[in-house]
mmCIF file of C-alpha atoms in Angstrom:
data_model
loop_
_atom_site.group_PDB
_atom_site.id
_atom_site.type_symbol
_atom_site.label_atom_id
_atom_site.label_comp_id
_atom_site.label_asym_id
_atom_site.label_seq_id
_atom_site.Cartn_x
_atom_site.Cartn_y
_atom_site.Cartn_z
ATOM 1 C CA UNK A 1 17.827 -22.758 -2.191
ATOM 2 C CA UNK A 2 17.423 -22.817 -6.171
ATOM 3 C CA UNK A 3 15.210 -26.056 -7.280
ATOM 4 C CA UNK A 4 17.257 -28.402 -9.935
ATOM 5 C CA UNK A 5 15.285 -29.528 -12.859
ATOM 6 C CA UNK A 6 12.231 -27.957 -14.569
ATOM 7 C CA UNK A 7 8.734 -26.034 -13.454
ATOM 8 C CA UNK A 8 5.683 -27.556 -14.106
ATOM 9 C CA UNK A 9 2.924 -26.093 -16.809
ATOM 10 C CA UNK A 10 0.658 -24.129 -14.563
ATOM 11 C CA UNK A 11 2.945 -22.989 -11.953
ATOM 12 C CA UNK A 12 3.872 -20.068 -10.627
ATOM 13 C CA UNK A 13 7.363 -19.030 -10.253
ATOM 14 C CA UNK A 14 9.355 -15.606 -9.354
ATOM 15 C CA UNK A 15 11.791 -13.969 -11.930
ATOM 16 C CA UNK A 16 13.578 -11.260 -12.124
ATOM 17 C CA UNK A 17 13.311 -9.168 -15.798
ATOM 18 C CA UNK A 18 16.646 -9.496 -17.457
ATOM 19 C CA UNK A 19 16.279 -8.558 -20.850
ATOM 20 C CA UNK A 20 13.360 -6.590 -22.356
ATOM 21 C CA UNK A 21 13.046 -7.125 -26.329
ATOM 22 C CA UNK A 22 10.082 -5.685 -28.927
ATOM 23 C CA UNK A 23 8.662 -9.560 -29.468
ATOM 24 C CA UNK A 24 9.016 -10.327 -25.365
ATOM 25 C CA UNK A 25 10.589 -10.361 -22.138
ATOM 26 C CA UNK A 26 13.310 -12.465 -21.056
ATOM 27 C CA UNK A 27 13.376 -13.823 -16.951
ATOM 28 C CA UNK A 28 15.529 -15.382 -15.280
ATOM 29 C CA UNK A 29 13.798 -17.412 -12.265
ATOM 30 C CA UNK A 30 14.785 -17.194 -9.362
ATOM 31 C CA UNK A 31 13.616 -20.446 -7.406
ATOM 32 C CA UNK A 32 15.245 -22.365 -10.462
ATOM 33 C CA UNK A 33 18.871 -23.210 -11.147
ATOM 34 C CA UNK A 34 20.237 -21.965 -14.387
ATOM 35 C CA UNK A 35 16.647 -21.359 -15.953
ATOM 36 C CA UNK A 36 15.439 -19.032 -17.822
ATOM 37 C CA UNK A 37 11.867 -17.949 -19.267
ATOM 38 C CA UNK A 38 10.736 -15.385 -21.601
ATOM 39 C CA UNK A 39 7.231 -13.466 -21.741
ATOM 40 C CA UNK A 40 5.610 -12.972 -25.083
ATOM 41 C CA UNK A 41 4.986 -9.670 -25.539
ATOM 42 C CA UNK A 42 1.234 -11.111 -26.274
ATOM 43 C CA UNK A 43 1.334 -12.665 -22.530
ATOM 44 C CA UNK A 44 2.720 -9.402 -20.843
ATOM 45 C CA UNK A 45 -0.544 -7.649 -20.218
ATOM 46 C CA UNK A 46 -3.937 -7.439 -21.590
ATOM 47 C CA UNK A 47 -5.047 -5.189 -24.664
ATOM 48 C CA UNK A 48 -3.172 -3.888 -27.433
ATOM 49 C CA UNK A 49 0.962 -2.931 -25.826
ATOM 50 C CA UNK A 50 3.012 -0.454 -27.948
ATOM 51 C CA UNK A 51 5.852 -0.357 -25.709
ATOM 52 C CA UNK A 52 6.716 -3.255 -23.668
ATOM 53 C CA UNK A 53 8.899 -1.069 -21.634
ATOM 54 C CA UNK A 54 6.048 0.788 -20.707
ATOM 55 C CA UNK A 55 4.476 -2.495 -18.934
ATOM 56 C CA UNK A 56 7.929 -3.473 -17.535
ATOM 57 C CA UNK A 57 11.341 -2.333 -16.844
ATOM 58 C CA UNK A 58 14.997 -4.657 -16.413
ATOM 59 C CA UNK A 59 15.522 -5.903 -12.682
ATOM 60 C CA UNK A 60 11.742 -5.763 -11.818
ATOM 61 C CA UNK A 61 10.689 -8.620 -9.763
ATOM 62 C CA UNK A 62 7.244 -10.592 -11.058
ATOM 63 C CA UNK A 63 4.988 -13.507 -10.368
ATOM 64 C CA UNK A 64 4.487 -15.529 -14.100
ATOM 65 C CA UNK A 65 2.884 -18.356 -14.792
ATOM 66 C CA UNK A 66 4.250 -21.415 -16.421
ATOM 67 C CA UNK A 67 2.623 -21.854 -19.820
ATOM 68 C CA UNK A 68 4.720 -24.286 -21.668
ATOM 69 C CA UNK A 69 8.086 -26.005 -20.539
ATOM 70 C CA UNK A 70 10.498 -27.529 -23.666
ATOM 71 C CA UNK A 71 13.518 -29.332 -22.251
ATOM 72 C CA UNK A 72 14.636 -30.294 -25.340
ATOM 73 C CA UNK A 73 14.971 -26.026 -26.937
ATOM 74 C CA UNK A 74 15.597 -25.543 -23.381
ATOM 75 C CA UNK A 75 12.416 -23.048 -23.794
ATOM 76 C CA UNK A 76 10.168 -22.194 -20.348
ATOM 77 C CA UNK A 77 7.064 -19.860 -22.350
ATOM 78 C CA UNK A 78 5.918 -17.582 -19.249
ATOM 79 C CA UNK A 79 2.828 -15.276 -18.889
ATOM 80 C CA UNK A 80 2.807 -12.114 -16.930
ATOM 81 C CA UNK A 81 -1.251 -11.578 -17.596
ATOM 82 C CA UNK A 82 -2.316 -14.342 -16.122
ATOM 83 C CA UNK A 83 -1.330 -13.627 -12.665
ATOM 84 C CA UNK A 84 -3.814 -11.979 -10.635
ATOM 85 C CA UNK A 85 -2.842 -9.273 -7.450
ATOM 86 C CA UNK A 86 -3.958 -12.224 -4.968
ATOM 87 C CA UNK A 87 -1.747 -14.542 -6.308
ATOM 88 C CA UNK A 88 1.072 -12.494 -7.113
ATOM 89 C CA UNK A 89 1.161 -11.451 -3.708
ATOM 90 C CA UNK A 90 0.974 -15.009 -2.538
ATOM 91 C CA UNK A 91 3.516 -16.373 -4.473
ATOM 92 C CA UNK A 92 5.813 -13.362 -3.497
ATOM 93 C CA UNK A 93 4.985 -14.038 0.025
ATOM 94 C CA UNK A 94 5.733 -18.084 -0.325
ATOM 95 C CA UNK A 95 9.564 -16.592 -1.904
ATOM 96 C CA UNK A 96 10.522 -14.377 0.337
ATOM 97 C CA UNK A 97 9.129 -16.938 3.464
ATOM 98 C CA UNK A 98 12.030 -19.561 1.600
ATOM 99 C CA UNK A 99 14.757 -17.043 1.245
ATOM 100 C CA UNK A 100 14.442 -16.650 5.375
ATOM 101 C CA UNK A 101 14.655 -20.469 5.244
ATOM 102 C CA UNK A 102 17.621 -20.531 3.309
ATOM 103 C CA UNK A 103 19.412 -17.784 5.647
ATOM 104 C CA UNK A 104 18.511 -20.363 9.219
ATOM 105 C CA UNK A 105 19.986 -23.035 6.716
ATOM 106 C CA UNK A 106 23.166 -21.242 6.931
ATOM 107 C CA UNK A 107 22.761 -20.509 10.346
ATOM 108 C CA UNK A 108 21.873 -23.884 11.187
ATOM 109 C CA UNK A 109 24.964 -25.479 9.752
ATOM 110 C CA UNK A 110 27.304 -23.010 8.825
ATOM 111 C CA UNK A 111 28.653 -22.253 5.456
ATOM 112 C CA UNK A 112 31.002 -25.067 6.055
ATOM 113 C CA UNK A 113 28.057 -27.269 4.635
ATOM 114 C CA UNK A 114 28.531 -28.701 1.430
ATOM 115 C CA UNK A 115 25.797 -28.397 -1.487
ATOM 116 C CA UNK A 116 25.062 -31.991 -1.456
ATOM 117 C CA UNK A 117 24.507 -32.176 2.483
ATOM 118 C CA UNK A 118 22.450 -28.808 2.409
ATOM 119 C CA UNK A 119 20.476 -30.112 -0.468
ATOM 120 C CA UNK A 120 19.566 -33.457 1.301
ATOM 121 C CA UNK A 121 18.345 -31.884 4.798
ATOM 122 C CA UNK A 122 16.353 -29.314 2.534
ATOM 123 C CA UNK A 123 14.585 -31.647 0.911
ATOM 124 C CA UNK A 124 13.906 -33.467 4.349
ATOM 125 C CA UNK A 125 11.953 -30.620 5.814
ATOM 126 C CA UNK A 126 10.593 -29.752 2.622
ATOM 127 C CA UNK A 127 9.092 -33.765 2.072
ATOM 128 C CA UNK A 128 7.611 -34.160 5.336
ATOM 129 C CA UNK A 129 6.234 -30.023 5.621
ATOM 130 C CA UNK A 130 6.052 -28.619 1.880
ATOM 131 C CA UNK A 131 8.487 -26.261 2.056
ATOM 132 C CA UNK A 132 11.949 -25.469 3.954
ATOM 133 C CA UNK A 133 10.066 -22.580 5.425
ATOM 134 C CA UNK A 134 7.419 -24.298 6.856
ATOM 135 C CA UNK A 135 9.338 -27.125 8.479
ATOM 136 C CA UNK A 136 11.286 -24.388 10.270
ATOM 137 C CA UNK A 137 7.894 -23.187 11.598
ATOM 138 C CA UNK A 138 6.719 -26.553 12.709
ATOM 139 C CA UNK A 139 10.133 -27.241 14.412
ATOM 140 C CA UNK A 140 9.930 -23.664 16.289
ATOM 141 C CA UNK A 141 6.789 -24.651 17.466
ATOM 142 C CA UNK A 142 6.571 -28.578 18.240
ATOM 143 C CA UNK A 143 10.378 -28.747 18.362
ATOM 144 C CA UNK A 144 12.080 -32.128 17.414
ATOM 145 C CA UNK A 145 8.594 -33.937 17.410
ATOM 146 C CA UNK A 146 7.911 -31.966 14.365
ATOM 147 C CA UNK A 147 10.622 -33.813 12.768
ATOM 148 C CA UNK A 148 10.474 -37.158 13.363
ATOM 149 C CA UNK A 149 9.436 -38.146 10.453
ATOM 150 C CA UNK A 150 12.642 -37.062 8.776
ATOM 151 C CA UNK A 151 15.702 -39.421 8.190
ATOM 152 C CA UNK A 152 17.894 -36.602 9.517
ATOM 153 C CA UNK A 153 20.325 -37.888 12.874
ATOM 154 C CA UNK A 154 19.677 -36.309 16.050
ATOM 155 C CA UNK A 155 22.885 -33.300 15.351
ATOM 156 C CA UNK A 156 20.743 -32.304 12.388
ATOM 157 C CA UNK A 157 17.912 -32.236 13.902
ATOM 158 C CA UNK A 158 19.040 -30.174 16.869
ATOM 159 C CA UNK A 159 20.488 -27.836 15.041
ATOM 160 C CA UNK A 160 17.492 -26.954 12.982
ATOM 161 C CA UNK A 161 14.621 -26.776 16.228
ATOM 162 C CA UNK A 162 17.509 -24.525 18.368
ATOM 163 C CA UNK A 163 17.808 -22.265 14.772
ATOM 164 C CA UNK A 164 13.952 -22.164 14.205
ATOM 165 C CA UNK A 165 13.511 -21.616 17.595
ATOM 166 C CA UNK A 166 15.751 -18.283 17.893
ATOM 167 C CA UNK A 167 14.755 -17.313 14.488
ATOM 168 C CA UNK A 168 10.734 -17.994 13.472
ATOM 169 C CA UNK A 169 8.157 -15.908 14.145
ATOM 170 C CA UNK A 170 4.862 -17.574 15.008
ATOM 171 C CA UNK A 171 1.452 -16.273 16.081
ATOM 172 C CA UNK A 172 1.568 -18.390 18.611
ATOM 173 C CA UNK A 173 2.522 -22.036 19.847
ATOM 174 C CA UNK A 174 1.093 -24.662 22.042
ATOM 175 C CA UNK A 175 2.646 -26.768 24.919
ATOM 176 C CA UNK A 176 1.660 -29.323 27.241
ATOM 177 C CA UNK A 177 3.020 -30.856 30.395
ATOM 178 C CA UNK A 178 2.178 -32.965 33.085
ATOM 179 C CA UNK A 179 2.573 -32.545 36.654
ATOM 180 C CA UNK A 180 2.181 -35.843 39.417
ATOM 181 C CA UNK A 181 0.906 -34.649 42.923
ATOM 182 C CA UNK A 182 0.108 -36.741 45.755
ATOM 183 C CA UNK A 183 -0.838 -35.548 49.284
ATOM 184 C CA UNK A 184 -1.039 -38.163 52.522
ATOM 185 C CA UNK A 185 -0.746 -35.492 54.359
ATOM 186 C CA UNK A 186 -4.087 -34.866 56.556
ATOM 187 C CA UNK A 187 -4.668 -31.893 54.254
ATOM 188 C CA UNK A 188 -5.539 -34.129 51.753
ATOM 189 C CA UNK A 189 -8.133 -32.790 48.741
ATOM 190 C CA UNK A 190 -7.080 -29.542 50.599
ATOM 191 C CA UNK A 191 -3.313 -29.180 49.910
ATOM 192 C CA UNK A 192 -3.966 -30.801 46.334
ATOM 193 C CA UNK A 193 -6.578 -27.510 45.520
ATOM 194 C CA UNK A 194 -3.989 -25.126 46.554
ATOM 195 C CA UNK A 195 -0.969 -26.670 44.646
ATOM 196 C CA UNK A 196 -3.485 -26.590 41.561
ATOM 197 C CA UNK A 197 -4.259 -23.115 42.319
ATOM 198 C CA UNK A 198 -0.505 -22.141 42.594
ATOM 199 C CA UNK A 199 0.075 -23.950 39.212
ATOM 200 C CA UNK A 200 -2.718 -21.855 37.885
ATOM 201 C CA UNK A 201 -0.688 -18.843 38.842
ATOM 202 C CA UNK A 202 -3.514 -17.185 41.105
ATOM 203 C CA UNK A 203 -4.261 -14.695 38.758
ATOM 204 C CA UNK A 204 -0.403 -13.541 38.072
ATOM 205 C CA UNK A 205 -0.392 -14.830 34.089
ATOM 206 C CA UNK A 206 0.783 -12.251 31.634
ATOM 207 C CA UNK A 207 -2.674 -11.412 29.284
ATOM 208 C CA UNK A 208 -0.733 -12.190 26.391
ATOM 209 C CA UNK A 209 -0.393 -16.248 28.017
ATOM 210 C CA UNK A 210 -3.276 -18.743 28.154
ATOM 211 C CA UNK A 211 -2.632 -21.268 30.923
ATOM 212 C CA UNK A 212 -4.953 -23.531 31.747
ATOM 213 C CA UNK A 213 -4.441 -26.591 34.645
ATOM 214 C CA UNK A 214 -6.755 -29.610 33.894
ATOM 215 C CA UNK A 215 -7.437 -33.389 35.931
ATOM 216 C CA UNK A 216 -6.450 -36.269 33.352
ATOM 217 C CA UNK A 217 -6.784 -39.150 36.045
ATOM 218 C CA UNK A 218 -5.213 -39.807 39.615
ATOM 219 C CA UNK A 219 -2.565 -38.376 40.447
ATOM 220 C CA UNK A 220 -1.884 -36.769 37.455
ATOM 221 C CA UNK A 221 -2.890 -33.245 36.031
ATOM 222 C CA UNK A 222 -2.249 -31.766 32.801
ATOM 223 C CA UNK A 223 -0.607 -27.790 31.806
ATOM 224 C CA UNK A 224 -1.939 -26.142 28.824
ATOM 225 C CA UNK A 225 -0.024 -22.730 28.327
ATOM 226 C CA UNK A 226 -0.288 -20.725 24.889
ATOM 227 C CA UNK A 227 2.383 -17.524 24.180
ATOM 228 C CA UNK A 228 3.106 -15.615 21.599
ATOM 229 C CA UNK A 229 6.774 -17.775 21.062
ATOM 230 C CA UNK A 230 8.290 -20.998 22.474
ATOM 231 C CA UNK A 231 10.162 -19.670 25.167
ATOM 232 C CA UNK A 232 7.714 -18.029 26.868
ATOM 233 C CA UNK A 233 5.609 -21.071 26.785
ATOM 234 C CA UNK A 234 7.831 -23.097 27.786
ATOM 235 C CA UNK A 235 8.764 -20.902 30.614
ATOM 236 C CA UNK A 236 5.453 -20.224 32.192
ATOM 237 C CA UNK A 237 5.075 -24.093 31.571
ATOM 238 C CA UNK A 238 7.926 -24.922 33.850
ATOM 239 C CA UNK A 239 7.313 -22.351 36.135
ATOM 240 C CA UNK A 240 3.670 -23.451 36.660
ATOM 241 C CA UNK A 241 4.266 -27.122 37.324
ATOM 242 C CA UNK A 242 7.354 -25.821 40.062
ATOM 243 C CA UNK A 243 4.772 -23.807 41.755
ATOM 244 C CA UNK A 244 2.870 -26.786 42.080
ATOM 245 C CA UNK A 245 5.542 -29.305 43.369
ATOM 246 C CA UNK A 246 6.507 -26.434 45.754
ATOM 247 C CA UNK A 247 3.146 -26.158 47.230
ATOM 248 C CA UNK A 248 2.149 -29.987 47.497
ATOM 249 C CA UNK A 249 5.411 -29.909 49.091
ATOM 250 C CA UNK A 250 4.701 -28.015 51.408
ATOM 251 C CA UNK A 251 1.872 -29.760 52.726
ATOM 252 C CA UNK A 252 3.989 -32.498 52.885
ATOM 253 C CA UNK A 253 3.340 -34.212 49.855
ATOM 254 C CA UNK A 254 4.872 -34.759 46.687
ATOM 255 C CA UNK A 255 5.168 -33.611 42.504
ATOM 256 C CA UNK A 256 6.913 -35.416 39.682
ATOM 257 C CA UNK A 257 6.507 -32.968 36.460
ATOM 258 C CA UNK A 258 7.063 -34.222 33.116
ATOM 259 C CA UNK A 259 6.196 -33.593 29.408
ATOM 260 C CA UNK A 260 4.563 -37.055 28.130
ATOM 261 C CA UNK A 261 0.957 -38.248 29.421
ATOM 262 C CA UNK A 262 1.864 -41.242 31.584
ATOM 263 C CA UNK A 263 -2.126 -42.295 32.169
ATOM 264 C CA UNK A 264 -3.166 -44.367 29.334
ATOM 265 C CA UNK A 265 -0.290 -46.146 29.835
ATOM 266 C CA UNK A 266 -1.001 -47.316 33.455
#
């Protein structure tokens, strides 16, 4: 996705060298639509330069920052000095993280999408979460919570958590369910320890899953797993709260699971 419109003074943007000159470097961005910047050769590194081509060469990928922006001589005055190795290798970072974006756009929604539709569910994501990239990370890991803040319909918004979640890679990710058990069974306490010891997994987790089990209030107890992606989380999540409801059952009691707290609203 190529912003319309103009950078701002002070920002840093990604180019690609187009045209190398003796008074400067031309650039054409490459986060921008149709815009173009040029490097004086006084901004292209620091100290006296004989040759600019021995600073730079054509199709070279930098990190510049904005110096001065003139709509009206359609001018954007870029410095290559400026930029330290930290933040050129954030910014390059931050670009390549939105060209991934831009390819689980297309796989999202097809290339059947239209500019002006594409455009307006980009700049959803990118409103609520800074940045099309990041509000595919959010929706891998909180799913369609993650974007209900958005004005985009429930097809939309399906389509982006089942792409994010096939696609992004995250550290890790969090989820939570709840699991209801009762026991009038004469077992009692009894049968309720072992179902909570089943859901625990009884020392069968994975090392690379965190699963906790935890008492929120009568008769309801809440699942805590952490994994390296979604659907391993949510897999040992499910599996855990079964493995209750299977036990509890088995005493002769009974398990409701579910994903929303139900306590504080009893």
């Amino acid at each position: 996705m190529k912003y319309s419109g103009w950078p701002d003074p002070g920002e840093l943007v990604v180019g690609k060298i187009d045209e190398i000159e003796d008074f400067g470097v031309f650039v054409d961005l490459e986060e921008y639509r149709d815009k173009r910047g040029l490097i004086h050769i006084s901004e292209v590194a620091s100290g006296w330069i004989k040759n600019v081509r021995d600073h730079v060469r054509e199709g070279q990928i930098v990190v510049c920052k904005v110096l001065d922006v003139d709509e009206g001589s359609q001018q954007i005055d870029l410095s290559l000095k400026d930029v330290n190795d930290h933040q050129r290798s954030d910014k390059i970072q931050e670009w390549k993280n939105e060209q991934k974006a831009d390819n689980w756009m297309d796989l999202a929604f097809g290339d059947e999408i239209d500019d002006e539709d594409y455009t307006a569910i980009a700049n959803e994501l990118i409103g609520v979460h800074g940045s099309l990239y990041d509000g595919f990370k959010q929706a891998a890991i909180h799913g369609e919570e993650a974007l209900s803040d958005t004005d985009l319909d429930d097809d939309e918004i399906d389509a982006l958590v089942e792409t994010a979640r096939e696609n992004v890679s995250v550290p890790y990710v969090n989820v939570t369910g709840y699991v209801d058990l009762e026991n009038p069974s004469p077992s009692g306490v009894d049968g309720i320890r072992e179902a909570l010891e089943a859901a625990a997994g009884n020392g069968a987790i994975p090392d690379e899953v965190d699963l906790e089990v935890s008492y929120v209030g009568a008769p309801e107890y809440r699942i805590e797993v952490q994994a390296p992606n979604y659907k391993t989380a949510e897999s040992h999540l499910e599996e855990s709260a079964q493995r209750a409801i299977s036990a509890i059952e088995g005493h002769g009691g009974s398990g409701e699971y579910h994903r929303k707290r139900r306590t504080d609203d009893e």
